[in-house]
Amino acid sequence: MLSTRGLSRSEMVSLFERAKALENLAQAPQSLKDKTMVMLFEEPSTRTFVSFHKAMQNLGGKVIAIPMSSIAKGESMQDTIHTLECFADVIVLRLRQPIGSIASKVPVINAGDGSNEHPTQALTDIYTIWKRFGNRTPIFVTLFGDLRYSRVAHSLKPLLRIMGYVVSFAPGTPELNDESETCLSSIPHSDVVYVTRSQVERWPVGLKVVPYVLPKCSPSALILHPLPRGTELTEIPDSVWEQVRNGVFIRMAVLEQCLFKRTTSKL
Ligand code: NCD
C-alpha cells in the first residue's frame, strides 16, 4: 500500500468493519503467527512506529525494526527492497523522499514518504470519523493547517471525498494557502475539524500555524490531529487520543489484508 489512490468506498468500509471487529475482540486472532514484518524508518516516528509494531504483535507476527539502512551509503531503494524481501513477508517504510515506483515480491506499506503520502494515517483518521458518524450524510469536514506539505492531508483529501464527505480547507497562515477551495465560513458548521501542524522540517523558513480555528468550532465537532502538535493546537482533546488508539486496529486490518488479500487486491 503505497498510496490511497484507487481505494473505493466499499473497500474502506470493509477495512473499517474488520478493524472494528478486531477492536471488539477480547483476544486478537493469531493470524500472522508465521509472518515477519520488517520496518525501515528513516524519519522520526512515535505513533506510526509503535502502532505498526503493536498491530503485528497483536496478530502473533514477528517484527524486525531497523533504524537506518545502507541507503545512507548510497544504496538504491530498489536494492534495499530486494534485500528486505529476503527476510520479510511485509515491509513497512518511512522515507525522507517520495517512494516512487518500486518492485517487490512482498507487500510494501508506505508509513509516510516525505511530504507525499501517509495512507494508513489517513485510513485511521477516516475510521475515527466513521466510528463517530457511521454512514450518516452529509458530513462536513474542514482541513486546517499545513495543507501544502502535510503527507497526511495529501492522502486524506481524496479519501474523504470518496467517502462522500463535504470537504473544506482552512489554511493555517496565508503562506499555507495553496488550496483554491479555502472556506473559513465552513468552520462553525463542520462535523469534523482536522488539524495539522506546520511541517517545519520541509519549509525553507519555519512557519507557525496560527491556532485560530478551534475557538470557531462547534462544541460537538470531532477534532482530529495526527500529532505531533505544534502551535496550532493549544490542548489535545480526547478524540485525538482515540484517534491514536484507532491506529493499531486499522494497521491490524491493513496487515491482514496485505498478507491474506482478504477482500481487495489494492492493499
Ligand atoms: C504525521 C506524519 O508523520 O506524517 N504523524 C503521524 O504519522 N501520526 C504528522 C506530522 O508529522 O505532522
PDB file of C-alpha atoms and ligand atoms in Angstrom:
ATOM      1  CA  MET A   1       0.000   0.000   0.000  1.00  0.00           C
ATOM      2  CA  LEU A   2       1.995   2.927  -1.317  1.00  0.00           C
ATOM      3  CA  SER A   3      -0.832   5.360  -1.847  1.00  0.00           C
ATOM      4  CA  THR A   4      -4.523   5.883  -1.133  1.00  0.00           C
ATOM      5  CA  ARG A   5      -5.154   6.186  -4.884  1.00  0.00           C
ATOM      6  CA  GLY A   6      -7.608   3.657  -6.241  1.00  0.00           C
ATOM      7  CA  LEU A   7      -9.255   2.768  -2.923  1.00  0.00           C
ATOM      8  CA  SER A   8     -13.037   2.647  -3.163  1.00  0.00           C
ATOM      9  CA  ARG A   9     -15.594   3.465  -0.501  1.00  0.00           C
ATOM     10  CA  SER A  10     -16.654  -0.160  -0.169  1.00  0.00           C
ATOM     11  CA  GLU A  11     -13.035  -1.267   0.263  1.00  0.00           C
ATOM     12  CA  MET A  12     -12.562   1.302   3.001  1.00  0.00           C
ATOM     13  CA  VAL A  13     -15.765   0.353   4.778  1.00  0.00           C
ATOM     14  CA  SER A  14     -14.806  -3.310   4.605  1.00  0.00           C
ATOM     15  CA  LEU A  15     -11.455  -2.426   6.193  1.00  0.00           C
ATOM     16  CA  PHE A  16     -13.209  -0.387   8.901  1.00  0.00           C
ATOM     17  CA  GLU A  17     -15.596  -3.249   9.658  1.00  0.00           C
ATOM     18  CA  ARG A  18     -12.643  -5.588  10.078  1.00  0.00           C
ATOM     19  CA  ALA A  19     -10.826  -3.044  12.282  1.00  0.00           C
ATOM     20  CA  LYS A  20     -13.960  -2.680  14.428  1.00  0.00           C
ATOM     21  CA  ALA A  21     -14.322  -6.454  14.742  1.00  0.00           C
ATOM     22  CA  LEU A  22     -10.671  -6.713  15.815  1.00  0.00           C
ATOM     23  CA  GLU A  23     -11.182  -3.861  18.286  1.00  0.00           C
ATOM     24  CA  ASN A  24     -14.142  -5.658  19.859  1.00  0.00           C
ATOM     25  CA  LEU A  25     -12.342  -8.965  20.320  1.00  0.00           C
ATOM     26  CA  ALA A  26     -11.018  -9.719  23.803  1.00  0.00           C
ATOM     27  CA  GLN A  27      -8.190 -11.742  22.228  1.00  0.00           C
ATOM     28  CA  ALA A  28      -6.895 -10.958  18.728  1.00  0.00           C
ATOM     29  CA  PRO A  29      -6.576 -13.908  16.301  1.00  0.00           C
ATOM     30  CA  GLN A  30      -3.009 -15.111  15.849  1.00  0.00           C
ATOM     31  CA  SER A  31      -3.496 -14.866  12.093  1.00  0.00           C
ATOM     32  CA  LEU A  32       0.036 -13.632  11.304  1.00  0.00           C
ATOM     33  CA  LYS A  33       1.821 -16.151  13.554  1.00  0.00           C
ATOM     34  CA  ASP A  34       4.336 -17.261  10.940  1.00  0.00           C
ATOM     35  CA  LYS A  35       4.846 -13.854   9.347  1.00  0.00           C
ATOM     36  CA  THR A  36       7.631 -11.313   9.739  1.00  0.00           C
ATOM     37  CA  MET A  37       7.273  -7.556   9.253  1.00  0.00           C
ATOM     38  CA  VAL A  38      10.451  -5.563   8.564  1.00  0.00           C
ATOM     39  CA  MET A  39      10.239  -1.862   9.410  1.00  0.00           C
ATOM     40  CA  LEU A  40      12.657   0.689   7.989  1.00  0.00           C
ATOM     41  CA  PHE A  41      12.059   4.182   9.348  1.00  0.00           C
ATOM     42  CA  GLU A  42      14.355   6.909   8.012  1.00  0.00           C
ATOM     43  CA  GLU A  43      12.355   9.711   9.651  1.00  0.00           C
ATOM     44  CA  PRO A  44      11.295  10.074  13.295  1.00  0.00           C
ATOM     45  CA  SER A  45       8.047   8.431  14.326  1.00  0.00           C
ATOM     46  CA  THR A  46       6.234   7.765  17.585  1.00  0.00           C
ATOM     47  CA  ARG A  47       2.632   6.730  16.859  1.00  0.00           C
ATOM     48  CA  THR A  48       3.066   5.132  13.423  1.00  0.00           C
ATOM     49  CA  PHE A  49       6.079   3.088  14.521  1.00  0.00           C
ATOM     50  CA  VAL A  50       4.564   1.825  17.762  1.00  0.00           C
ATOM     51  CA  SER A  51       1.138   1.122  16.297  1.00  0.00           C
ATOM     52  CA  PHE A  52       2.529  -0.926  13.375  1.00  0.00           C
ATOM     53  CA  HIS A  53       4.718  -2.806  15.859  1.00  0.00           C
ATOM     54  CA  LYS A  54       1.807  -3.443  18.210  1.00  0.00           C
ATOM     55  CA  ALA A  55      -0.552  -4.366  15.364  1.00  0.00           C
ATOM     56  CA  MET A  56       1.854  -7.085  14.166  1.00  0.00           C
ATOM     57  CA  GLN A  57       2.479  -8.340  17.702  1.00  0.00           C
ATOM     58  CA  ASN A  58      -1.262  -8.464  18.453  1.00  0.00           C
ATOM     59  CA  LEU A  59      -1.746 -10.766  15.448  1.00  0.00           C
ATOM     60  CA  GLY A  60       1.076 -13.051  16.588  1.00  0.00           C
ATOM     61  CA  GLY A  61       3.641 -11.907  13.983  1.00  0.00           C
ATOM     62  CA  LYS A  62       7.324 -11.068  14.371  1.00  0.00           C
ATOM     63  CA  VAL A  63       8.891  -7.637  13.910  1.00  0.00           C
ATOM     64  CA  ILE A  64      12.377  -6.639  12.758  1.00  0.00           C
ATOM     65  CA  ALA A  65      12.835  -2.876  13.036  1.00  0.00           C
ATOM     66  CA  ILE A  66      15.903  -1.162  11.589  1.00  0.00           C
ATOM     67  CA  PRO A  67      16.579   2.476  12.375  1.00  0.00           C
ATOM     68  CA  MET A  68      18.815   3.085   9.358  1.00  0.00           C
ATOM     69  CA  SER A  69      19.945   1.240   6.276  1.00  0.00           C
ATOM     70  CA  SER A  70      22.626   1.293   3.601  1.00  0.00           C
ATOM     71  CA  ILE A  71      20.547   3.896   1.766  1.00  0.00           C
ATOM     72  CA  ALA A  72      22.739   6.235   3.830  1.00  0.00           C
ATOM     73  CA  LYS A  73      25.738   4.764   1.918  1.00  0.00           C
ATOM     74  CA  GLY A  74      24.042   5.399  -1.406  1.00  0.00           C
ATOM     75  CA  GLU A  75      22.335   2.023  -1.913  1.00  0.00           C
ATOM     76  CA  SER A  76      19.306   2.321  -4.177  1.00  0.00           C
ATOM     77  CA  MET A  77      15.762   1.930  -2.885  1.00  0.00           C
ATOM     78  CA  GLN A  78      15.242  -0.985  -5.262  1.00  0.00           C
ATOM     79  CA  ASP A  79      18.278  -2.891  -3.951  1.00  0.00           C
ATOM     80  CA  THR A  80      17.161  -2.119  -0.410  1.00  0.00           C
ATOM     81  CA  ILE A  81      13.692  -3.552  -1.093  1.00  0.00           C
ATOM     82  CA  HIS A  82      15.142  -6.680  -2.736  1.00  0.00           C
ATOM     83  CA  THR A  83      17.311  -7.167   0.344  1.00  0.00           C
ATOM     84  CA  LEU A  84      14.474  -6.699   2.829  1.00  0.00           C
ATOM     85  CA  GLU A  85      12.183  -9.063   0.935  1.00  0.00           C
ATOM     86  CA  CYS A  86      14.688 -11.867   1.616  1.00  0.00           C
ATOM     87  CA  PHE A  87      13.716 -11.573   5.290  1.00  0.00           C
ATOM     88  CA  ALA A  88      10.212 -10.169   5.285  1.00  0.00           C
ATOM     89  CA  ASP A  89       6.640 -11.151   4.489  1.00  0.00           C
ATOM     90  CA  VAL A  90       5.705  -7.481   4.588  1.00  0.00           C
ATOM     91  CA  ILE A  91       7.830  -4.305   4.557  1.00  0.00           C
ATOM     92  CA  VAL A  92       6.850  -1.028   6.235  1.00  0.00           C
ATOM     93  CA  LEU A  93       8.780   2.033   5.066  1.00  0.00           C
ATOM     94  CA  ARG A  94       9.030   5.609   6.293  1.00  0.00           C
ATOM     95  CA  LEU A  95      11.195   7.579   3.903  1.00  0.00           C
ATOM     96  CA  ARG A  96      12.531  11.109   3.581  1.00  0.00           C
ATOM     97  CA  GLN A  97      11.645  11.242  -0.111  1.00  0.00           C
ATOM     98  CA  PRO A  98       8.600  10.149  -2.138  1.00  0.00           C
ATOM     99  CA  ILE A  99       8.782   6.386  -2.559  1.00  0.00           C
ATOM    100  CA  GLY A 100       8.187   6.428  -6.360  1.00  0.00           C
ATOM    101  CA  SER A 101       7.658   3.153  -8.168  1.00  0.00           C
ATOM    102  CA  ILE A 102       9.366   0.085  -6.765  1.00  0.00           C
ATOM    103  CA  ALA A 103       9.142  -3.618  -7.457  1.00  0.00           C
ATOM    104  CA  SER A 104       8.753  -6.031  -4.563  1.00  0.00           C
ATOM    105  CA  LYS A 105       7.871  -9.696  -4.135  1.00  0.00           C
ATOM    106  CA  VAL A 106       6.228  -8.894  -0.785  1.00  0.00           C
ATOM    107  CA  PRO A 107       3.703  -6.174   0.115  1.00  0.00           C
ATOM    108  CA  VAL A 108       5.219  -2.777   0.901  1.00  0.00           C
ATOM    109  CA  ILE A 109       3.323  -0.338   3.118  1.00  0.00           C
ATOM    110  CA  ASN A 110       4.107   3.360   2.948  1.00  0.00           C
ATOM    111  CA  ALA A 111       4.290   4.712   6.509  1.00  0.00           C
ATOM    112  CA  GLY A 112       4.952   8.268   5.264  1.00  0.00           C
ATOM    113  CA  ASP A 113       7.240   9.296   2.389  1.00  0.00           C
ATOM    114  CA  GLY A 114       8.487  12.850   2.584  1.00  0.00           C
ATOM    115  CA  SER A 115       5.603  15.236   2.042  1.00  0.00           C
ATOM    116  CA  ASN A 116       3.930  12.837  -0.374  1.00  0.00           C
ATOM    117  CA  GLU A 117       1.525  10.394   1.333  1.00  0.00           C
ATOM    118  CA  HIS A 118       0.710   8.559   4.548  1.00  0.00           C
ATOM    119  CA  PRO A 119      -2.074   6.125   3.654  1.00  0.00           C
ATOM    120  CA  THR A 120      -2.530   4.252   6.950  1.00  0.00           C
ATOM    121  CA  GLN A 121      -2.775   7.500   8.935  1.00  0.00           C
ATOM    122  CA  ALA A 122      -5.479   8.750   6.564  1.00  0.00           C
ATOM    123  CA  LEU A 123      -7.357   5.459   6.980  1.00  0.00           C
ATOM    124  CA  THR A 124      -7.014   5.735  10.765  1.00  0.00           C
ATOM    125  CA  ASP A 125      -8.456   9.238  10.615  1.00  0.00           C
ATOM    126  CA  ILE A 126     -11.425   8.254   8.466  1.00  0.00           C
ATOM    127  CA  TYR A 127     -12.011   5.191  10.654  1.00  0.00           C
ATOM    128  CA  THR A 128     -12.312   7.586  13.618  1.00  0.00           C
ATOM    129  CA  ILE A 129     -14.875   9.662  11.695  1.00  0.00           C
ATOM    130  CA  TRP A 130     -16.775   6.559  10.550  1.00  0.00           C
ATOM    131  CA  LYS A 131     -16.940   5.233  14.109  1.00  0.00           C
ATOM    132  CA  ARG A 132     -18.454   8.515  15.313  1.00  0.00           C
ATOM    133  CA  PHE A 133     -20.885   9.185  12.444  1.00  0.00           C
ATOM    134  CA  GLY A 134     -21.427   5.797  10.781  1.00  0.00           C
ATOM    135  CA  ASN A 135     -22.931   6.120   7.317  1.00  0.00           C
ATOM    136  CA  ARG A 136     -24.692   9.451   8.094  1.00  0.00           C
ATOM    137  CA  THR A 137     -24.698  12.021   5.280  1.00  0.00           C
ATOM    138  CA  PRO A 138     -23.782  14.738   4.721  1.00  0.00           C
ATOM    139  CA  ILE A 139     -20.707  15.011   6.936  1.00  0.00           C
ATOM    140  CA  PHE A 140     -18.851  18.322   6.755  1.00  0.00           C
ATOM    141  CA  VAL A 141     -15.086  18.128   7.215  1.00  0.00           C
ATOM    142  CA  THR A 142     -12.688  21.085   7.393  1.00  0.00           C
ATOM    143  CA  LEU A 143      -8.952  20.526   6.988  1.00  0.00           C
ATOM    144  CA  PHE A 144      -6.865  23.130   8.781  1.00  0.00           C
ATOM    145  CA  GLY A 145      -3.114  23.721   8.952  1.00  0.00           C
ATOM    146  CA  ASP A 146      -0.228  22.943   6.617  1.00  0.00           C
ATOM    147  CA  LEU A 147      -2.126  21.914   3.531  1.00  0.00           C
ATOM    148  CA  ARG A 148       0.968  22.131   1.354  1.00  0.00           C
ATOM    149  CA  TYR A 149       3.479  19.752   2.914  1.00  0.00           C
ATOM    150  CA  SER A 150       1.330  17.514   5.135  1.00  0.00           C
ATOM    151  CA  ARG A 151       1.547  13.993   3.706  1.00  0.00           C
ATOM    152  CA  VAL A 152      -1.448  13.000   5.808  1.00  0.00           C
ATOM    153  CA  ALA A 153      -3.543  15.756   4.234  1.00  0.00           C
ATOM    154  CA  HIS A 154      -2.436  14.586   0.774  1.00  0.00           C
ATOM    155  CA  SER A 155      -3.628  11.046   1.482  1.00  0.00           C
ATOM    156  CA  LEU A 156      -6.715  12.182   3.335  1.00  0.00           C
ATOM    157  CA  LYS A 157      -8.226  14.641   0.847  1.00  0.00           C
ATOM    158  CA  PRO A 158      -9.164  12.168  -1.901  1.00  0.00           C
ATOM    159  CA  LEU A 159     -10.349   9.542   0.581  1.00  0.00           C
ATOM    160  CA  LEU A 160     -12.673  11.956   2.381  1.00  0.00           C
ATOM    161  CA  ARG A 161     -14.318  12.745  -0.930  1.00  0.00           C
ATOM    162  CA  ILE A 162     -14.566   9.083  -1.883  1.00  0.00           C
ATOM    163  CA  MET A 163     -16.361   8.534   1.441  1.00  0.00           C
ATOM    164  CA  GLY A 164     -18.859  11.172   0.270  1.00  0.00           C
ATOM    165  CA  TYR A 165     -17.918  13.796   2.881  1.00  0.00           C
ATOM    166  CA  VAL A 166     -18.101  17.511   2.101  1.00  0.00           C
ATOM    167  CA  VAL A 167     -14.529  18.851   2.380  1.00  0.00           C
ATOM    168  CA  SER A 168     -13.422  22.451   3.024  1.00  0.00           C
ATOM    169  CA  PHE A 169      -9.986  23.911   3.648  1.00  0.00           C
ATOM    170  CA  ALA A 170      -8.802  26.468   6.198  1.00  0.00           C
ATOM    171  CA  PRO A 171      -5.117  27.250   5.781  1.00  0.00           C
ATOM    172  CA  GLY A 172      -3.049  27.842   8.901  1.00  0.00           C
ATOM    173  CA  THR A 173      -1.466  31.052   7.543  1.00  0.00           C
ATOM    174  CA  PRO A 174      -1.709  32.882   4.216  1.00  0.00           C
ATOM    175  CA  GLU A 175       1.546  31.193   3.134  1.00  0.00           C
ATOM    176  CA  LEU A 176      -0.089  27.804   3.548  1.00  0.00           C
ATOM    177  CA  ASN A 177      -2.953  28.731   1.293  1.00  0.00           C
ATOM    178  CA  ASP A 178      -2.488  26.917  -1.963  1.00  0.00           C
ATOM    179  CA  GLU A 179      -5.990  25.452  -2.000  1.00  0.00           C
ATOM    180  CA  SER A 180      -8.489  27.003  -4.348  1.00  0.00           C
ATOM    181  CA  GLU A 181     -11.356  25.894  -2.132  1.00  0.00           C
ATOM    182  CA  THR A 182     -10.415  27.810   1.008  1.00  0.00           C
ATOM    183  CA  CYS A 183     -13.548  28.377   3.051  1.00  0.00           C
ATOM    184  CA  LEU A 184     -13.384  29.846   6.542  1.00  0.00           C
ATOM    185  CA  SER A 185     -17.160  30.097   6.854  1.00  0.00           C
ATOM    186  CA  SER A 186     -17.378  26.292   6.904  1.00  0.00           C
ATOM    187  CA  ILE A 187     -15.660  26.007  10.295  1.00  0.00           C
ATOM    188  CA  PRO A 188     -18.630  26.613  12.658  1.00  0.00           C
ATOM    189  CA  HIS A 189     -20.763  24.110  10.706  1.00  0.00           C
ATOM    190  CA  SER A 190     -18.134  21.388  10.465  1.00  0.00           C
ATOM    191  CA  ASP A 191     -18.813  17.977  11.976  1.00  0.00           C
ATOM    192  CA  VAL A 192     -15.092  17.240  11.814  1.00  0.00           C
ATOM    193  CA  VAL A 193     -12.155  19.639  12.047  1.00  0.00           C
ATOM    194  CA  TYR A 194      -8.867  18.027  11.055  1.00  0.00           C
ATOM    195  CA  VAL A 195      -5.839  19.959  12.292  1.00  0.00           C
ATOM    196  CA  THR A 196      -2.246  19.505  11.111  1.00  0.00           C
ATOM    197  CA  ARG A 197       0.975  21.133  12.246  1.00  0.00           C
ATOM    198  CA  SER A 198       3.304  23.144  10.065  1.00  0.00           C
ATOM    199  CA  GLN A 199       5.821  20.706   8.560  1.00  0.00           C
ATOM    200  CA  VAL A 200       8.667  22.889   9.790  1.00  0.00           C
ATOM    201  CA  GLU A 201      11.297  20.433   8.564  1.00  0.00           C
ATOM    202  CA  ARG A 202      10.030  20.828   4.982  1.00  0.00           C
ATOM    203  CA  TRP A 203       9.617  24.597   4.813  1.00  0.00           C
ATOM    204  CA  PRO A 204      12.650  26.636   3.710  1.00  0.00           C
ATOM    205  CA  VAL A 205      11.864  29.030   6.576  1.00  0.00           C
ATOM    206  CA  GLY A 206       9.899  27.997   9.667  1.00  0.00           C
ATOM    207  CA  LEU A 207       6.193  28.793   9.591  1.00  0.00           C
ATOM    208  CA  LYS A 208       3.802  28.809  12.530  1.00  0.00           C
ATOM    209  CA  VAL A 209       0.201  27.692  12.163  1.00  0.00           C
ATOM    210  CA  VAL A 210      -1.995  30.179  13.981  1.00  0.00           C
ATOM    211  CA  PRO A 211      -4.499  28.464  16.347  1.00  0.00           C
ATOM    212  CA  TYR A 212      -7.494  30.485  15.150  1.00  0.00           C
ATOM    213  CA  VAL A 213      -9.745  27.654  14.117  1.00  0.00           C
ATOM    214  CA  LEU A 214     -10.614  25.783  17.300  1.00  0.00           C
ATOM    215  CA  PRO A 215     -12.432  28.663  19.058  1.00  0.00           C
ATOM    216  CA  LYS A 216     -14.669  28.894  15.976  1.00  0.00           C
ATOM    217  CA  CYS A 217     -15.672  25.186  16.022  1.00  0.00           C
ATOM    218  CA  SER A 218     -18.982  23.818  17.214  1.00  0.00           C
ATOM    219  CA  PRO A 219     -18.621  22.234  20.703  1.00  0.00           C
ATOM    220  CA  SER A 220     -19.877  18.947  19.238  1.00  0.00           C
ATOM    221  CA  ALA A 221     -17.306  18.904  16.399  1.00  0.00           C
ATOM    222  CA  LEU A 222     -14.945  15.940  16.245  1.00  0.00           C
ATOM    223  CA  ILE A 223     -11.433  17.404  16.447  1.00  0.00           C
ATOM    224  CA  LEU A 224      -8.711  15.258  14.904  1.00  0.00           C
ATOM    225  CA  HIS A 225      -4.935  15.703  14.628  1.00  0.00           C
ATOM    226  CA  PRO A 226      -2.352  13.120  13.505  1.00  0.00           C
ATOM    227  CA  LEU A 227       0.154  14.519  16.067  1.00  0.00           C
ATOM    228  CA  PRO A 228       2.745  15.665  16.904  1.00  0.00           C
ATOM    229  CA  ARG A 229       1.182  19.066  17.542  1.00  0.00           C
ATOM    230  CA  GLY A 230       2.866  22.404  17.108  1.00  0.00           C
ATOM    231  CA  THR A 231       1.431  25.846  17.678  1.00  0.00           C
ATOM    232  CA  GLU A 232      -1.926  25.077  16.050  1.00  0.00           C
ATOM    233  CA  LEU A 233      -3.499  23.166  18.961  1.00  0.00           C
ATOM    234  CA  THR A 234      -3.327  24.549  22.483  1.00  0.00           C
ATOM    235  CA  GLU A 235      -4.571  21.314  24.097  1.00  0.00           C
ATOM    236  CA  ILE A 236      -5.186  17.765  22.926  1.00  0.00           C
ATOM    237  CA  PRO A 237      -8.833  16.671  23.091  1.00  0.00           C
ATOM    238  CA  ASP A 238      -9.839  13.090  23.987  1.00  0.00           C
ATOM    239  CA  SER A 239     -10.917  12.483  20.384  1.00  0.00           C
ATOM    240  CA  VAL A 240      -7.269  12.730  19.304  1.00  0.00           C
ATOM    241  CA  TRP A 241      -6.215  10.082  21.839  1.00  0.00           C
ATOM    242  CA  GLU A 242      -8.977   7.842  20.493  1.00  0.00           C
ATOM    243  CA  GLN A 243      -7.587   8.521  17.001  1.00  0.00           C
ATOM    244  CA  VAL A 244      -4.133   7.408  18.252  1.00  0.00           C
ATOM    245  CA  ARG A 245      -5.569   4.145  19.656  1.00  0.00           C
ATOM    246  CA  ASN A 246      -7.533   3.509  16.446  1.00  0.00           C
ATOM    247  CA  GLY A 247      -4.239   3.405  14.537  1.00  0.00           C
ATOM    248  CA  VAL A 248      -3.468  -0.054  15.935  1.00  0.00           C
ATOM    249  CA  PHE A 249      -6.757  -1.607  14.761  1.00  0.00           C
ATOM    250  CA  ILE A 250      -6.549  -0.076  11.299  1.00  0.00           C
ATOM    251  CA  ARG A 251      -2.973  -1.317  10.915  1.00  0.00           C
ATOM    252  CA  MET A 252      -4.003  -4.797  12.091  1.00  0.00           C
ATOM    253  CA  ALA A 253      -6.702  -4.819   9.408  1.00  0.00           C
ATOM    254  CA  VAL A 254      -4.285  -3.476   6.766  1.00  0.00           C
ATOM    255  CA  LEU A 255      -1.627  -6.071   7.647  1.00  0.00           C
ATOM    256  CA  GLU A 256      -4.186  -8.874   7.408  1.00  0.00           C
ATOM    257  CA  GLN A 257      -5.366  -7.597   4.043  1.00  0.00           C
ATOM    258  CA  CYS A 258      -1.846  -7.213   2.696  1.00  0.00           C
ATOM    259  CA  LEU A 259      -0.817 -10.672   3.820  1.00  0.00           C
ATOM    260  CA  PHE A 260      -4.009 -12.556   3.031  1.00  0.00           C
ATOM    261  CA  LYS A 261      -5.582 -10.342   0.348  1.00  0.00           C
ATOM    262  CA  ARG A 262      -8.751 -10.755   2.386  1.00  0.00           C
ATOM    263  CA  THR A 263     -11.042  -8.582   0.277  1.00  0.00           C
ATOM    264  CA  THR A 264      -9.061  -6.408  -2.089  1.00  0.00           C
ATOM    265  CA  SER A 265      -6.031  -6.684  -4.287  1.00  0.00           C
ATOM    266  CA  LYS A 266      -5.206  -2.971  -3.966  1.00  0.00           C
ATOM    267  CA  LEU A 267      -3.907  -3.246  -0.405  1.00  0.00           C
TER     268      LEU A 267
HETATM  269  C1  NCD B   1       2.306  12.588  10.925  1.00  0.00           C
HETATM  270  C2  NCD B   1       3.440  12.221   9.988  1.00  0.00           C
HETATM  271  O1  NCD B   1       4.460  11.677  10.398  1.00  0.00           O
HETATM  272  O2  NCD B   1       3.245  12.490   8.826  1.00  0.00           O
HETATM  273  N1  NCD B   1       2.229  11.913  12.123  1.00  0.00           N
HETATM  274  C3  NCD B   1       1.869  10.606  12.158  1.00  0.00           C
HETATM  275  O3  NCD B   1       2.305   9.787  11.405  1.00  0.00           O
HETATM  276  N2  NCD B   1       0.983  10.226  13.092  1.00  0.00           N
HETATM  277  C4  NCD B   1       2.069  14.033  11.037  1.00  0.00           C
HETATM  278  C5  NCD B   1       3.213  15.003  11.144  1.00  0.00           C
HETATM  279  O4  NCD B   1       4.379  14.645  11.218  1.00  0.00           O
HETATM  280  O5  NCD B   1       2.895  16.175  11.154  1.00  0.00           O
END
